[in-house]
Short mmCIF file of C-alpha atoms in Angstrom, two decimals:
data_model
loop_
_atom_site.label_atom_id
_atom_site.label_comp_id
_atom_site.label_asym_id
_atom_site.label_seq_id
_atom_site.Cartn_x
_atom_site.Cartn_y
_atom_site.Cartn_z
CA UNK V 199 23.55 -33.28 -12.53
CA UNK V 200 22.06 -31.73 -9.41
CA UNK V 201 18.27 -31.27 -9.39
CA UNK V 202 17.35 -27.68 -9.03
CA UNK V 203 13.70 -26.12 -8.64
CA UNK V 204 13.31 -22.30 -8.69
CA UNK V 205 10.13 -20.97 -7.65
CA UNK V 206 9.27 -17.31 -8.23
CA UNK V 207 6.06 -15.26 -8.15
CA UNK V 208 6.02 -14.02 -11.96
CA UNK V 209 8.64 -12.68 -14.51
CA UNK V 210 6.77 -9.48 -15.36
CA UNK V 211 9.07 -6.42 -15.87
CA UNK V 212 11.93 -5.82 -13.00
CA UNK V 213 15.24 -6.45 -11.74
CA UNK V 214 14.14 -9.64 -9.72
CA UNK V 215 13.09 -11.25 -13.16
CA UNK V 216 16.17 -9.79 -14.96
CA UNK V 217 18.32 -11.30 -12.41
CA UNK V 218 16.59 -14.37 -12.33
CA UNK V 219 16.45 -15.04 -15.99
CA UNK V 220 19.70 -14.45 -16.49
CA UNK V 221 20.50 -16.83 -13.47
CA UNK V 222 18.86 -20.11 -15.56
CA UNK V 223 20.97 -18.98 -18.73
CA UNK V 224 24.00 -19.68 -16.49
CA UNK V 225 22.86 -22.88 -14.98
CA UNK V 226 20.84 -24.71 -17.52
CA UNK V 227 23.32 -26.74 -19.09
CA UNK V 228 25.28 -27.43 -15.54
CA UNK V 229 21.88 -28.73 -12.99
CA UNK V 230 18.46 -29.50 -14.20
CA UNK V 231 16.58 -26.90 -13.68
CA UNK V 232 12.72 -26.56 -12.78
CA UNK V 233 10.98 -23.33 -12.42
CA UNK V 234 8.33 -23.13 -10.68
CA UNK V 235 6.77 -19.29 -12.25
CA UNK V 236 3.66 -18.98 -10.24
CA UNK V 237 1.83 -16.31 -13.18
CA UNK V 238 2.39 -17.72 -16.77
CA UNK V 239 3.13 -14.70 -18.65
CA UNK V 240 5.18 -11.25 -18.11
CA UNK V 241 7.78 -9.61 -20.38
CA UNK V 242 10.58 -11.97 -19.19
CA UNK V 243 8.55 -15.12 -19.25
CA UNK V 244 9.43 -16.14 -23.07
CA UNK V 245 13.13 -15.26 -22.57
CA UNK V 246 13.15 -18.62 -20.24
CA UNK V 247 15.68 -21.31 -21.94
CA UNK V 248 14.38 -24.14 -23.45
CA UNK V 249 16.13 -26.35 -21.56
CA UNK V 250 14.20 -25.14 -18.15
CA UNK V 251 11.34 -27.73 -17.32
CA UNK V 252 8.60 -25.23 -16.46
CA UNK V 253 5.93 -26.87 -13.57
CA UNK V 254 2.28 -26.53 -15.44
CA UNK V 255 -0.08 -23.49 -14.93
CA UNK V 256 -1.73 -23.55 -11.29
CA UNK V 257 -4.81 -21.19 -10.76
CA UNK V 258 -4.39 -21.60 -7.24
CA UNK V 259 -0.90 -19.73 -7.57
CA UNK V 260 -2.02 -17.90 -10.66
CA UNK V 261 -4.55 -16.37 -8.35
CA UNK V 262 -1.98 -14.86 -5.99
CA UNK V 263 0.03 -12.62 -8.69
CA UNK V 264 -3.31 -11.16 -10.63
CA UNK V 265 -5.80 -9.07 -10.37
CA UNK V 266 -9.43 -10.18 -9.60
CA UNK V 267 -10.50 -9.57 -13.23
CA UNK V 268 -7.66 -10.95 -14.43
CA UNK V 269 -8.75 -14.53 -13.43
CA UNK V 270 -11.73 -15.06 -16.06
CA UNK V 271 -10.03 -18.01 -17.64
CA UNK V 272 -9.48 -19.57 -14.57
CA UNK V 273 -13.23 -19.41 -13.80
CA UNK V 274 -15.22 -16.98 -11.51
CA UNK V 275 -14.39 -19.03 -8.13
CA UNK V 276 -10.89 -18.21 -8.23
CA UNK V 277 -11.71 -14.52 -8.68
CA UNK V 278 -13.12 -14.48 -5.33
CA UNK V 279 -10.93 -16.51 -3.45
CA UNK V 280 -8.62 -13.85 -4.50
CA UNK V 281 -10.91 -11.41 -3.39
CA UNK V 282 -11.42 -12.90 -0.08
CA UNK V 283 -7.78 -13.69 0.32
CA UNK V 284 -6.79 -10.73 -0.37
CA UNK V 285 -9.61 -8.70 1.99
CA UNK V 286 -8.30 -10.99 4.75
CA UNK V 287 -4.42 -10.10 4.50
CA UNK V 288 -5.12 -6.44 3.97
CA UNK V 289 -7.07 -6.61 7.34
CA UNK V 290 -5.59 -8.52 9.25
CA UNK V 291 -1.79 -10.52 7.59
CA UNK V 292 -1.20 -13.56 5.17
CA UNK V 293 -0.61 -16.25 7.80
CA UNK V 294 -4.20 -18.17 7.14
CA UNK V 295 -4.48 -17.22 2.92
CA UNK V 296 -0.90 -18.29 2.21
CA UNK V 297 -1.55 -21.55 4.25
CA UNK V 298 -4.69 -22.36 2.20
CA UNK V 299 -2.80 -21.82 -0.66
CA UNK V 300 0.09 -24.11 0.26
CA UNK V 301 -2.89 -26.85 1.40
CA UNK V 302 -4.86 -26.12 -2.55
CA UNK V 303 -1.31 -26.58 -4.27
CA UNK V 304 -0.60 -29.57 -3.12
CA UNK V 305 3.07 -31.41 -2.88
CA UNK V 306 4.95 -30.68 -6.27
CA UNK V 307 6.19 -33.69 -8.49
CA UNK V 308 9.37 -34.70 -7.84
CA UNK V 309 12.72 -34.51 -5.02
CA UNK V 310 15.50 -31.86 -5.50
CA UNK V 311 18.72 -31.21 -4.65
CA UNK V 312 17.81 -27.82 -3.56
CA UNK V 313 14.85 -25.58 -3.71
CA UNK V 314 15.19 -21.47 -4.22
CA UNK V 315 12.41 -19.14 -3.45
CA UNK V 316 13.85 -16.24 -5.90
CA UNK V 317 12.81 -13.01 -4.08
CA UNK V 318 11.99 -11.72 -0.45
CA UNK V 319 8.63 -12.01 0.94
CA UNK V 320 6.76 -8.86 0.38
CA UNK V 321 5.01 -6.94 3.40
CA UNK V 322 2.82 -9.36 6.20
CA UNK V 323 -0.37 -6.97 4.43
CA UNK V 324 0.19 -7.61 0.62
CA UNK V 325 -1.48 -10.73 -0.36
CA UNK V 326 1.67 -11.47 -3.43
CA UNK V 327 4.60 -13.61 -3.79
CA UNK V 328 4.43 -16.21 -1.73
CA UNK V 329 7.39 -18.38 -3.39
CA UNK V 330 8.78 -18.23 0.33
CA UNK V 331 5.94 -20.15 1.78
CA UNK V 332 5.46 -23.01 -1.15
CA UNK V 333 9.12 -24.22 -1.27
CA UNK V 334 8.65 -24.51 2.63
CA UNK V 335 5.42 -26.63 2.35
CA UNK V 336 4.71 -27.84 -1.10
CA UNK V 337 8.35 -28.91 -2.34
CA UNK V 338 10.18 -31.85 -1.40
CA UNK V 339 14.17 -30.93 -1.23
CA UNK V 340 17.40 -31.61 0.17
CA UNK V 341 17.68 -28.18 0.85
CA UNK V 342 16.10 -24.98 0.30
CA UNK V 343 16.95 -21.27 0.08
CA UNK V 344 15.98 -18.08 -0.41
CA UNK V 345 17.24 -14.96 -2.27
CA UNK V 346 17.14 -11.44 -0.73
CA UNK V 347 17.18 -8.63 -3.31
CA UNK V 348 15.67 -5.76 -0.94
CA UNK V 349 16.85 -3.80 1.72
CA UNK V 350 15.36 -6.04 4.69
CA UNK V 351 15.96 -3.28 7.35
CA UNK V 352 14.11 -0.76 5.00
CA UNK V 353 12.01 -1.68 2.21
CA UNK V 354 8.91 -2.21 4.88
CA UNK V 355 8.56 -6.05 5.11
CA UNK V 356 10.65 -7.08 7.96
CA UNK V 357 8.35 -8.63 10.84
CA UNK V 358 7.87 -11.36 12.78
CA UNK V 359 5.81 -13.04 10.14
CA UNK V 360 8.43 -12.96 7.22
CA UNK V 361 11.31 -13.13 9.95
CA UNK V 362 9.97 -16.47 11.17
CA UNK V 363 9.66 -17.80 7.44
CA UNK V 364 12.54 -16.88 6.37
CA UNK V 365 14.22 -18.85 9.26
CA UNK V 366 12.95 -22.03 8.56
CA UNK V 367 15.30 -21.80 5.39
CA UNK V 368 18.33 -23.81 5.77
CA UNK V 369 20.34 -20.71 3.48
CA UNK V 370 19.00 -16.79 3.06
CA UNK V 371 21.04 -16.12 -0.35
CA UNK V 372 21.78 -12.32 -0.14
CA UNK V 373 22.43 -10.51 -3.53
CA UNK V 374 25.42 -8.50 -2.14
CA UNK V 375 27.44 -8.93 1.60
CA UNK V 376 25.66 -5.87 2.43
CA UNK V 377 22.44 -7.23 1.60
CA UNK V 378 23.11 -10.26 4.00
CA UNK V 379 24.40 -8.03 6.88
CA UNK V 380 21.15 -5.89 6.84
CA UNK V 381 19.33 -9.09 7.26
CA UNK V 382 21.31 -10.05 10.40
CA UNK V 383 20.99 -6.71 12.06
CA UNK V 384 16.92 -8.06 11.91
CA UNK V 385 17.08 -11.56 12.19
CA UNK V 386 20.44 -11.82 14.88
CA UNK V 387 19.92 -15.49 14.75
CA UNK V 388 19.74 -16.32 10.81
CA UNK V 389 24.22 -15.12 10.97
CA UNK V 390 24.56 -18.95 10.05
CA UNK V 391 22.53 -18.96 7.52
CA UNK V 392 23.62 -15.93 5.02
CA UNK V 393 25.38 -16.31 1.94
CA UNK V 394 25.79 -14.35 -0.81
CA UNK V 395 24.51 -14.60 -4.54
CA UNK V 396 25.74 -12.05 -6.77
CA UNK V 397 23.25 -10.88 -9.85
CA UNK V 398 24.13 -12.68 -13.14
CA UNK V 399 24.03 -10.48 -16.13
CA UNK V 400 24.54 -10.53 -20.03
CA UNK V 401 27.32 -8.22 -20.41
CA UNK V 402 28.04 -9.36 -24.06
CA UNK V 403 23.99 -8.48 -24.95
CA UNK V 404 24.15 -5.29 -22.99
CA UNK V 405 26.86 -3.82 -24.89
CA UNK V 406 25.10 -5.10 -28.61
CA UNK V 407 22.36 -2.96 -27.10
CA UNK V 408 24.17 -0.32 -26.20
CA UNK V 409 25.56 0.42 -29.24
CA UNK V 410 22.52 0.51 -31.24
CA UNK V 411 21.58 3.84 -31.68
CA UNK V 412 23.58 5.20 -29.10
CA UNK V 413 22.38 8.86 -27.44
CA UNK V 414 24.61 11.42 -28.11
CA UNK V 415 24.71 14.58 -25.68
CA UNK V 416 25.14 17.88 -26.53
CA UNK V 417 26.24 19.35 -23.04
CA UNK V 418 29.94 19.31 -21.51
CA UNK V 419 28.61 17.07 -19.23
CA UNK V 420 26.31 14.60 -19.25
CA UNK V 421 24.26 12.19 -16.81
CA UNK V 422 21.84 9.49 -17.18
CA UNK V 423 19.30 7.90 -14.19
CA UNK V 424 17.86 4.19 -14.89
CA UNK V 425 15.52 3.74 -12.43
CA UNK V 426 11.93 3.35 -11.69
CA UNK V 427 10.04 6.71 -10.82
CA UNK V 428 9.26 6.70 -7.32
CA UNK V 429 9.94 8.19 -4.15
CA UNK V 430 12.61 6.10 -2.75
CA UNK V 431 14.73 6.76 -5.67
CA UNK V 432 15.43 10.62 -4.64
CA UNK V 433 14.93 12.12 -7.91
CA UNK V 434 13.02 15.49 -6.54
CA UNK V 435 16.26 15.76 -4.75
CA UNK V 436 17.95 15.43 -7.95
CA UNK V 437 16.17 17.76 -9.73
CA UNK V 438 16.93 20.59 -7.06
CA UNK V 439 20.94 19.40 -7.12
CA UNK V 440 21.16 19.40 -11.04
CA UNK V 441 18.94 22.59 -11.24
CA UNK V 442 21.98 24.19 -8.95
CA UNK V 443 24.90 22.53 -11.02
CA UNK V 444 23.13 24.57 -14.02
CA UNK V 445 23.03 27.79 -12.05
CA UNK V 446 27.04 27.06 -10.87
CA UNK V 447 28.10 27.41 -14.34
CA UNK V 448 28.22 24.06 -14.99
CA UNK V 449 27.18 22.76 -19.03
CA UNK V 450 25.42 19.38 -17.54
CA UNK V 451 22.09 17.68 -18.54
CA UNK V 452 20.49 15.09 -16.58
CA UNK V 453 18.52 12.36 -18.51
CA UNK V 454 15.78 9.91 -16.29
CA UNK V 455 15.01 6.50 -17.91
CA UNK V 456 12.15 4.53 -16.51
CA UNK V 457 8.26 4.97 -15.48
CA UNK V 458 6.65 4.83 -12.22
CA UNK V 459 4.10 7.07 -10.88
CA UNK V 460 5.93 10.22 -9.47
CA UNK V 461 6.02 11.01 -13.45
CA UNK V 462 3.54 13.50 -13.52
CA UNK V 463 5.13 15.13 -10.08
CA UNK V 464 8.84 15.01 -11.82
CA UNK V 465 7.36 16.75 -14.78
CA UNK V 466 5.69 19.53 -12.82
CA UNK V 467 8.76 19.90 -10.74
CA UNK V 468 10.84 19.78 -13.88
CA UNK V 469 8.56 22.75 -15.85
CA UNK V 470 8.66 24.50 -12.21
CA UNK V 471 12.20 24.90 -12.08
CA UNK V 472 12.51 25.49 -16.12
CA UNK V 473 14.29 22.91 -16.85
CA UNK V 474 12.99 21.36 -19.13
CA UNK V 475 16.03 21.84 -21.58
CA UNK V 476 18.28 19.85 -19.67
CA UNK V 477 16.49 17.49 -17.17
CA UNK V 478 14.83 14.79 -19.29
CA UNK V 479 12.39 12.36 -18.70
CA UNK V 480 13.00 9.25 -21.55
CA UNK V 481 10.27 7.54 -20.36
CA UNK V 482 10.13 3.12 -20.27
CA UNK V 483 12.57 1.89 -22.87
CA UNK V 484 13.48 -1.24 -23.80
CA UNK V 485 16.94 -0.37 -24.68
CA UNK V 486 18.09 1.96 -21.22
CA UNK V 487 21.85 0.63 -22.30
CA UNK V 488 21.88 3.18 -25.35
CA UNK V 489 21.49 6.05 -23.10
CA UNK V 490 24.00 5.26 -20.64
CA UNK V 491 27.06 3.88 -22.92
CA UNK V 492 27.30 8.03 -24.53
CA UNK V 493 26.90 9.17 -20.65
CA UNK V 494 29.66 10.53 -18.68
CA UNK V 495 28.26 9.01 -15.67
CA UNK V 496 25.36 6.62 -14.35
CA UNK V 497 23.76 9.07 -11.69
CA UNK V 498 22.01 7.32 -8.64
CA UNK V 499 20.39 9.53 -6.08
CA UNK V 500 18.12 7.17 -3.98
CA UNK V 501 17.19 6.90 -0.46
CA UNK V 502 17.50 3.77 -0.36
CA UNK V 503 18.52 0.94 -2.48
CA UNK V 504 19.59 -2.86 -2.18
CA UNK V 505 22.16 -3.75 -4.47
CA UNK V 506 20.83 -2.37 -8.19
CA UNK V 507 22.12 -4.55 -10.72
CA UNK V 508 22.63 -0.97 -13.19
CA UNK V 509 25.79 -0.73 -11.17
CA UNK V 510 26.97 -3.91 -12.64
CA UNK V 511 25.35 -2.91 -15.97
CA UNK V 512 27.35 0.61 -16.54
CA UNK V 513 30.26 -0.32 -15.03
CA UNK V 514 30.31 -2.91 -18.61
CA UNK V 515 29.87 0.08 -20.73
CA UNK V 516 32.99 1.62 -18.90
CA UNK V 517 30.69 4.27 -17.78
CA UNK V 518 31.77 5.26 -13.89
CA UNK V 519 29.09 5.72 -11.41
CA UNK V 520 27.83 8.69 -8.86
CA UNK V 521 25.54 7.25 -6.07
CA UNK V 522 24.33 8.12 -2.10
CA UNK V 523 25.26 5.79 -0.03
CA UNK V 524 23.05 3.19 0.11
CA UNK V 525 23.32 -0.27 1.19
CA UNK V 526 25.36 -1.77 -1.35
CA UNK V 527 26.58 0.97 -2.50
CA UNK V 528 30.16 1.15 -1.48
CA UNK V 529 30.31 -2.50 -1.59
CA UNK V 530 29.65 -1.91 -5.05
CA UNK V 531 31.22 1.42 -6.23
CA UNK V 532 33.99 2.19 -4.23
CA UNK V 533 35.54 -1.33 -3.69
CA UNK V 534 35.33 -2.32 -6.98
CA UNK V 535 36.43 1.26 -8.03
CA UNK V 536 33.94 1.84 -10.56
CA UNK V 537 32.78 5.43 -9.29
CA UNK V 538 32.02 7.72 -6.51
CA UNK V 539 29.85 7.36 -3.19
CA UNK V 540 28.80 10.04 -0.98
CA UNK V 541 26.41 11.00 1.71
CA UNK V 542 22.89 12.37 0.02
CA UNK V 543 23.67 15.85 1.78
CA UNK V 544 27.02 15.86 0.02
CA UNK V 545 26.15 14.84 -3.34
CA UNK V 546 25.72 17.90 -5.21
CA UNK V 547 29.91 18.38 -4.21
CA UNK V 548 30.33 15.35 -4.83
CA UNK V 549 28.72 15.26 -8.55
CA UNK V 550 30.86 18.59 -8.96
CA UNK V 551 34.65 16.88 -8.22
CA UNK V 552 33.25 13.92 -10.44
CA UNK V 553 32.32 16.60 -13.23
CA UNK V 554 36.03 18.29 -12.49
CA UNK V 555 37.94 15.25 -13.04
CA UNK V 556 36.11 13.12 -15.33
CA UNK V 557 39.48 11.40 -16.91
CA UNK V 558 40.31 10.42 -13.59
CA UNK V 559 37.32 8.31 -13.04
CA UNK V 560 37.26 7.45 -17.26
CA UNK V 561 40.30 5.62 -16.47
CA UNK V 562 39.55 3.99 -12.90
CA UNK V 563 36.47 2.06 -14.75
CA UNK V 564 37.98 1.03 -18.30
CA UNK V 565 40.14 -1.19 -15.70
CA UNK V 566 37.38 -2.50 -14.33
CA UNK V 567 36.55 -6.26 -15.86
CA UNK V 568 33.13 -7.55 -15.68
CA UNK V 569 32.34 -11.51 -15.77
CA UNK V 570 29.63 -13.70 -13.59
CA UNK V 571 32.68 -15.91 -12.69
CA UNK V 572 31.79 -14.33 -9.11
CA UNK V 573 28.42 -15.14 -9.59
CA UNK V 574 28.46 -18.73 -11.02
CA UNK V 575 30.84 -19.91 -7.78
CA UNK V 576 28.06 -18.26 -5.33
CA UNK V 577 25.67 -20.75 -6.90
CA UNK V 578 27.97 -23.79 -7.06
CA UNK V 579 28.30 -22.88 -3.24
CA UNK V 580 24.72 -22.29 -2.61
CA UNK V 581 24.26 -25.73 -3.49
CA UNK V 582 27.37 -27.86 -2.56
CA UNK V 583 27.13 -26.58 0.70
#
């Protein structure tokens, strides 16, 4: 069996640690598998299989995914090198506090068959997840990779610091082609390097979810939003383009699952437009699979988005999908027929021949068959090759 070690910053809630933990289910019982979870707790940390070897509890790498007073049982030094390392990336970049990191850490036990850093390296300012930088230096490996979840060309972190690091990987493990090409347009020289990882998910615990308690609508037509609520996720927009649906006649409602903090804005903008009968804000839920399966369609408006593994997750509840074009998106949606993808300008007409011929698109995505057969082969490659 190959010998794999996974590093990743912390499993706390989030896509990254969705995919990720999803990821070992697949793999456990084909490699042996080390993770390497630099924070020791998080919703998704107890959900790792048994069968995972987990590396013991590091301050030193605690330290870089908590807060200052979130260190006390680690002992008041580490609070301020966190302080200080912190200070010094915000001023000036992480070059010098994820290097004495690395040096404090130490080489981990053991030789692998391949090391993954699981997740991109987040802005050269933000002193956080540096998985990138401790496979490089403090894990001994055939090979090592990392996985790209964001948008490198837009989510704000591509620069000659993370650029540089992310070249001295022998593979940059994109979670979707698209994914992978934006990295080239940045990084012209890393072509060689890209390969793609598809998201794992658990299709058959996703639809047990979904049909516990299952929302029902009352509306003609009805659409759901999983997301987190922020800006890049272009639910003001939304609010405006479902607002004018309503006024067009049409009997829709428009239900938002997920926090963030635009909540109080969406709210305001919600009671401003009185609409509060049939835009909804669900709030965090544990179960977001109950209120898509009733749905007629998963609604995505962002600005921007990588590839979000939701696609993947309604398209398994035969639920067809209505997104901008982002990245992925047509990569995604179109190709694999699943749903509709249009330009953000042209979304309200584009929601409006999706709400017109609903049996059309019923029928395009009960074809549709979801597996991580896909999935499981990207890994086999990532390491084989």
């Amino acid at each position: 069996m190959k010998k794999v070690l996974i590093a990743v910053s912390q499993l706390r809630v989030g896509g990254v640690s969705k995919a990720l933990i999803e990821l070992l289910k697949n793999i456990c019982d084909k490699c042996e598998v080390t993770l390497l979870c630099f924070d020791h707790d998080g919703a998704f940390y107890s959900d790792i299989p048994e069968q995972v070897k987990i590396v013991e509890d590091n301050a030193y790498l605690a330290l870089t995914e908590r807060s200052a007073g979130d260190l006390q049982q680690y002992g008041s030094k580490y609070k301020v090198i966190r302080q200080v390392c912190s200070a010094w990336t915000k001023c000036f970049n992480k070059k010098i506090p994820a290097n004495y990191i690395c040096n404090k850490v130490g080489k981990i036990d053991g030789v692998y068959d391949i090391a993954i850093a699981f997740g991109h390296p987040q802005q050269e300012n933000i002193f956080c997840n540096l998985a990138g930088e401790v496979v490089i230096n403090c894990v001994n490996a055939n090979k090592k990779a990392i996985v790209i979840h964001c948008d490198y060309e837009m989510y704000g972190g591509h620069c000659t610091y993370n650029d540089k690091l992310l070249l001295k990987f022998d593979k940059i493990a994109a979670v979707s082609k698209s994914v992978g090409a934006a990295v080239i347009r940045c990084i012209p020289e890393a072509e060689d390097k890209i390969c793609v990882l598809r998201n794992f998910h658990d299709f058959k615990l996703i639809n047990e979810m979904a049909s516990q308690d299952t929302i029902e609508y009352r509306c003609e037509n009805s659409l759901v939003t999983v997301a987190r609520l922020s800006g890049e996720k272009g639910l003001e927009r939304g609010i405006e383009i479902v607002k004018e649906l309503k006024m067009d006649g049409y009997d829709v409602e428009w239900h938002i699952v997920g926090g963030g903090p635009l909540r109080s804005q969406l709210e305001h903008l919600i009671g401003e437009n009185h609409a509060d009968d049939y835009i909804v804000l669900e709030g965090e839920q544990v179960n977001p699979y109950r209120y898509i399966k009733g749905a007629d369609y998963l609604f995505v408006p962002s600005i921007h988005e990588a590839a979000p593994m939701v696609f993947d997750e309604a398209a398994s509840l035969k639920v067809p999908v209505i997104s901008t074009d982002t990245l992925s998106a047509r990569e995604l949606v179109e190709d694999r027929k699943i749903g509709l993808v249009g330009e953000t300008e042209h979304i309200k007409e584009l929601l409006k021949y999706a709400l017109d011929n609903k049996g059309i698109f019923k029928s395009m995505v009960l074809q549709y068959e979801s597996s991580n057969t896909e999935a499981l082969h990207d890994f086999e490659s990532l390491c084989d090759k």
